[in-house]
PDB file of C-alpha atoms in Angstrom:
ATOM      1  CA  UNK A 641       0.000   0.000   0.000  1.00 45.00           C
ATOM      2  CA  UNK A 642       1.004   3.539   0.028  1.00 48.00           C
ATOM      3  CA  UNK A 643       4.067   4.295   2.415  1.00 50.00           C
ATOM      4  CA  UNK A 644       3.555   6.990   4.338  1.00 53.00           C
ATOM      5  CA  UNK A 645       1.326   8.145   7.765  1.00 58.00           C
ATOM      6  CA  UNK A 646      -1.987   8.572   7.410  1.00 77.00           C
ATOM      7  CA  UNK A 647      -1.611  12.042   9.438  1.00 85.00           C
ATOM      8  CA  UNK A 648       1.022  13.018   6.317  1.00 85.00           C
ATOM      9  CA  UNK A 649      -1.992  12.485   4.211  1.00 87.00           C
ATOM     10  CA  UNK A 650      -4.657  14.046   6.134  1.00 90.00           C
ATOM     11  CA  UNK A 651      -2.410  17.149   6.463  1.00 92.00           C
ATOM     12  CA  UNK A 652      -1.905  17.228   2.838  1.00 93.00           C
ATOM     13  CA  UNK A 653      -5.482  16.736   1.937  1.00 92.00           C
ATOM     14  CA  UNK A 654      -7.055  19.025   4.349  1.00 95.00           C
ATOM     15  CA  UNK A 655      -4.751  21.942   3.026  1.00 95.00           C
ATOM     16  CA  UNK A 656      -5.465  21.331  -0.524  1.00 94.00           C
ATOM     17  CA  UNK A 657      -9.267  20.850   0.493  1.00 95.00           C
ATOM     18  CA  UNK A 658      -9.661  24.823   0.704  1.00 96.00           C
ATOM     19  CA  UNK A 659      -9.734  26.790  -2.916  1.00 96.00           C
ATOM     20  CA  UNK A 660      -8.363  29.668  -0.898  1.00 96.00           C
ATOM     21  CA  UNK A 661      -5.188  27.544  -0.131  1.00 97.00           C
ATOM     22  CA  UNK A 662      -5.172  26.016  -3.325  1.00 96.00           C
ATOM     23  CA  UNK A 663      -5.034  29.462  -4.876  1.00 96.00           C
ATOM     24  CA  UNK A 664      -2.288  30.861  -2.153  1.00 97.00           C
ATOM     25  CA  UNK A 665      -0.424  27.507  -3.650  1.00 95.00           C
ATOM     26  CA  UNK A 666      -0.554  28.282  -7.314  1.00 95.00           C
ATOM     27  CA  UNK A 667       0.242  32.113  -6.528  1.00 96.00           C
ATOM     28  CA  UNK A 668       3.647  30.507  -4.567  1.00 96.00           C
ATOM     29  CA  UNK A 669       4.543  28.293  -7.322  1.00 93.00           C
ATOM     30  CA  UNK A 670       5.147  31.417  -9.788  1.00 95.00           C
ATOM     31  CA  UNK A 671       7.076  33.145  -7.583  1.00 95.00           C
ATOM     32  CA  UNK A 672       8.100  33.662  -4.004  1.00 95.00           C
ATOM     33  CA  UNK A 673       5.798  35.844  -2.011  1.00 95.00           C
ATOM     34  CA  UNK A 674       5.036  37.783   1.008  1.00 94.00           C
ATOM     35  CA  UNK A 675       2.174  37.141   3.212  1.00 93.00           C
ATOM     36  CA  UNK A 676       0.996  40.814   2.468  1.00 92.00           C
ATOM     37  CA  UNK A 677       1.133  40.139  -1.598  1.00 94.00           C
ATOM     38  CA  UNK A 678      -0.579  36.715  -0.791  1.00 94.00           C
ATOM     39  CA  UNK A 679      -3.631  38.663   0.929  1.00 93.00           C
ATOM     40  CA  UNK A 680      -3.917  41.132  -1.870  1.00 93.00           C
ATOM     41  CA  UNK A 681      -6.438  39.417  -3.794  1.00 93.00           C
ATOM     42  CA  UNK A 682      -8.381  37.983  -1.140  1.00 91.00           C
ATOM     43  CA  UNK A 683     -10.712  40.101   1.263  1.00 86.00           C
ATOM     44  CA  UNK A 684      -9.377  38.828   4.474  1.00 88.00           C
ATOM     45  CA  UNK A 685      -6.970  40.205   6.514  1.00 91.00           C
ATOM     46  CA  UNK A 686      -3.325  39.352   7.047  1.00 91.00           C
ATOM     47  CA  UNK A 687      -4.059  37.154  10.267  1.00 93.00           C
ATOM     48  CA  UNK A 688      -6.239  35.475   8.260  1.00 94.00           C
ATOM     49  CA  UNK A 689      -4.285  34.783   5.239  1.00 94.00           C
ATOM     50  CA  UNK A 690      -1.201  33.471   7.524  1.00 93.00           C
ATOM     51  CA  UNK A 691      -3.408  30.803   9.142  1.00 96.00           C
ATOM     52  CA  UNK A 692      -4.182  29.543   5.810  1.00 96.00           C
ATOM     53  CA  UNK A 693      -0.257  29.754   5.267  1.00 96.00           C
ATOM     54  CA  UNK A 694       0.001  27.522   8.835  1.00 96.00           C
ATOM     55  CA  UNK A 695      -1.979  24.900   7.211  1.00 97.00           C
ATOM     56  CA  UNK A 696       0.004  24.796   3.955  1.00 97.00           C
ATOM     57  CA  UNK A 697       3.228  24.928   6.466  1.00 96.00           C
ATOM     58  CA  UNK A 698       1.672  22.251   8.535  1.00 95.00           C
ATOM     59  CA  UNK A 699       1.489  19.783   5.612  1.00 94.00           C
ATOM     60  CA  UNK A 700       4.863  20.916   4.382  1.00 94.00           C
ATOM     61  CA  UNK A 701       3.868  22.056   0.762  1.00 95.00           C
ATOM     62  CA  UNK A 702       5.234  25.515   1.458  1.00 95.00           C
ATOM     63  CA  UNK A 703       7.968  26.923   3.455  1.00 94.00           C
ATOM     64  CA  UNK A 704       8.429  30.516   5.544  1.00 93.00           C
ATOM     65  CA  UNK A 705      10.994  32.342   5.342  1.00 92.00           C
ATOM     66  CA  UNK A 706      11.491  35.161   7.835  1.00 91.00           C
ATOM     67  CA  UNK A 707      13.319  38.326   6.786  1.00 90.00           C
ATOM     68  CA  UNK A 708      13.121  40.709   9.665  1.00 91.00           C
ATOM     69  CA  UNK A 709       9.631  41.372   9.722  1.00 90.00           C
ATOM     70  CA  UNK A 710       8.760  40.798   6.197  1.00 91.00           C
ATOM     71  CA  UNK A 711       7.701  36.820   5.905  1.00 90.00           C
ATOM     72  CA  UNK A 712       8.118  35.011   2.379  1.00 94.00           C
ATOM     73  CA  UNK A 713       6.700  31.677   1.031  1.00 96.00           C
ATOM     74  CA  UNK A 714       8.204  29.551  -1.202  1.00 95.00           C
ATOM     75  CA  UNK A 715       6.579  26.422  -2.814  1.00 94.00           C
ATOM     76  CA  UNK A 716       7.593  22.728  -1.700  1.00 93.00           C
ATOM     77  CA  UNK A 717       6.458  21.116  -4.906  1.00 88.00           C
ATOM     78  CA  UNK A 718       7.690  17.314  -3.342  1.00 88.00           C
ATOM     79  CA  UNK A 719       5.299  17.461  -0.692  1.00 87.00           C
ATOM     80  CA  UNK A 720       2.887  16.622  -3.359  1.00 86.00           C
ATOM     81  CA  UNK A 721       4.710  13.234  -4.159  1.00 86.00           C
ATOM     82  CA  UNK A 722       2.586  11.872  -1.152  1.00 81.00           C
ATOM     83  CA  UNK A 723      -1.068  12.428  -2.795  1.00 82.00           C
ATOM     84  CA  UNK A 724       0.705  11.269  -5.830  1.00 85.00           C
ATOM     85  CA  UNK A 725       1.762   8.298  -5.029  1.00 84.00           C
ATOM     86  CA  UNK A 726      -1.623   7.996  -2.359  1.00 81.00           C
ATOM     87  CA  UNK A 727      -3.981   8.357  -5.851  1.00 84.00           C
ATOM     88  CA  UNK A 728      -1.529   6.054  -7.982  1.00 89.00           C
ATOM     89  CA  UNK A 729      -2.005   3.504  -5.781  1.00 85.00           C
ATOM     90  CA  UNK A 730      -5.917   3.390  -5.677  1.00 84.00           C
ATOM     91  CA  UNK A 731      -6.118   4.584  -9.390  1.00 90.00           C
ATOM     92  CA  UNK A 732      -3.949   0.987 -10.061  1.00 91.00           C
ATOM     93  CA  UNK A 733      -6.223  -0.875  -7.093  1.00 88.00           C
ATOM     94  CA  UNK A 734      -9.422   0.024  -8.665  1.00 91.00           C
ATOM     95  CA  UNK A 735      -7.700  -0.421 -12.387  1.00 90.00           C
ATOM     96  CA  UNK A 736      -7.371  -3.814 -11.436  1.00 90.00           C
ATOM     97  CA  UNK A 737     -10.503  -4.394  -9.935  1.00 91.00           C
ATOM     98  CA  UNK A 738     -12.738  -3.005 -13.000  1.00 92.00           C
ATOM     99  CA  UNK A 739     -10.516  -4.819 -15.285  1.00 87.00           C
ATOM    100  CA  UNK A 740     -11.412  -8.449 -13.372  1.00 90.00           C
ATOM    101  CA  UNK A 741     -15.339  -7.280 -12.974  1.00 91.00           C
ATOM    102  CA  UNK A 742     -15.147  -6.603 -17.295  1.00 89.00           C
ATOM    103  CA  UNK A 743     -13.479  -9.891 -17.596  1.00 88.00           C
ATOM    104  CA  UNK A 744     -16.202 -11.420 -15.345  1.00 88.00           C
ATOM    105  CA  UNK A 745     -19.403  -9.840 -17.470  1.00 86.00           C
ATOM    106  CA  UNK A 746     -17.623 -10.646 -20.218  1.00 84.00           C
ATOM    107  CA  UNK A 747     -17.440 -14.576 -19.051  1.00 83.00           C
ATOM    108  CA  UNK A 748     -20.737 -14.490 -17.487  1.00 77.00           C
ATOM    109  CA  UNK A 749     -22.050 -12.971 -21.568  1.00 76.00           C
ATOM    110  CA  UNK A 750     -20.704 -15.794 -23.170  1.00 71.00           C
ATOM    111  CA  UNK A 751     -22.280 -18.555 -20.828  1.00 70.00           C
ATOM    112  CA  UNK A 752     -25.455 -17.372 -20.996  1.00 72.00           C
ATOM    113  CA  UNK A 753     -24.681 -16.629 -25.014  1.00 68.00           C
ATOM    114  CA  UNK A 754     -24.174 -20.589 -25.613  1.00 69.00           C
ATOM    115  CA  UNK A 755     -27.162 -21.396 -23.509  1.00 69.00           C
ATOM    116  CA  UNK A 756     -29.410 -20.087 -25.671  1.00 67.00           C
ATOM    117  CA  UNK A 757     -27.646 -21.622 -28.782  1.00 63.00           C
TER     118      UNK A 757
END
């Protein structure tokens, strides 16, 4: 099965459950930026915006860097490896599965095919 916690995963889901973090995230992964230009677009304040940035911290897919007073973000683009591999896995599992239920109707067709004949 997949190899990693199942906290990891529920970090990493939650975070990218929320379209606000989702958009903070594709904002990040043009270029670096500060938690003031990251509440720009949004009508919420800055303590607002940087607990959304705590999440995305939280489940590691962006990082803070303090410079003085002024706080970047950067993207961590291989903290998404985790849901990748996560959806691989059941994308194969249920792959597999619908490929022995066709092979099954398909069986099952031809049975009741030559019955008839």
């Amino acid at each position: 099965m997949v190899n990693i916690l199942s906290s990891e995963l529920d970090l990493l889901f939650y975070a990218l459950s929320d379209p606000t973090r989702r958009k903070i995230l594709s904002m990040v992964g043009e270029r670096i930026h500060t938690i003031t230009e990251l509440a720009d677009p949004f009508k919420m304040s800055l303590a607002a915006i940087s607990k959304h940035v705590k999440i995305l911290e939280r489940a590691r897919l962006l990082t803070r860097k303090r410079h003085g007073r002024i706080h970047e973000c950067v993207l961590n683009p291989s903290a998404l490896k985790s849901a990748e591999e996560c959806i691989q896995f059941y994308t194969q599992f249920w792959n597999h599965r619908l490929d022995l239920f066709a092979k099954n109707l398909e069986t099952k067709t031809k049975h009741t095919k030559k019955k008839k004949e």
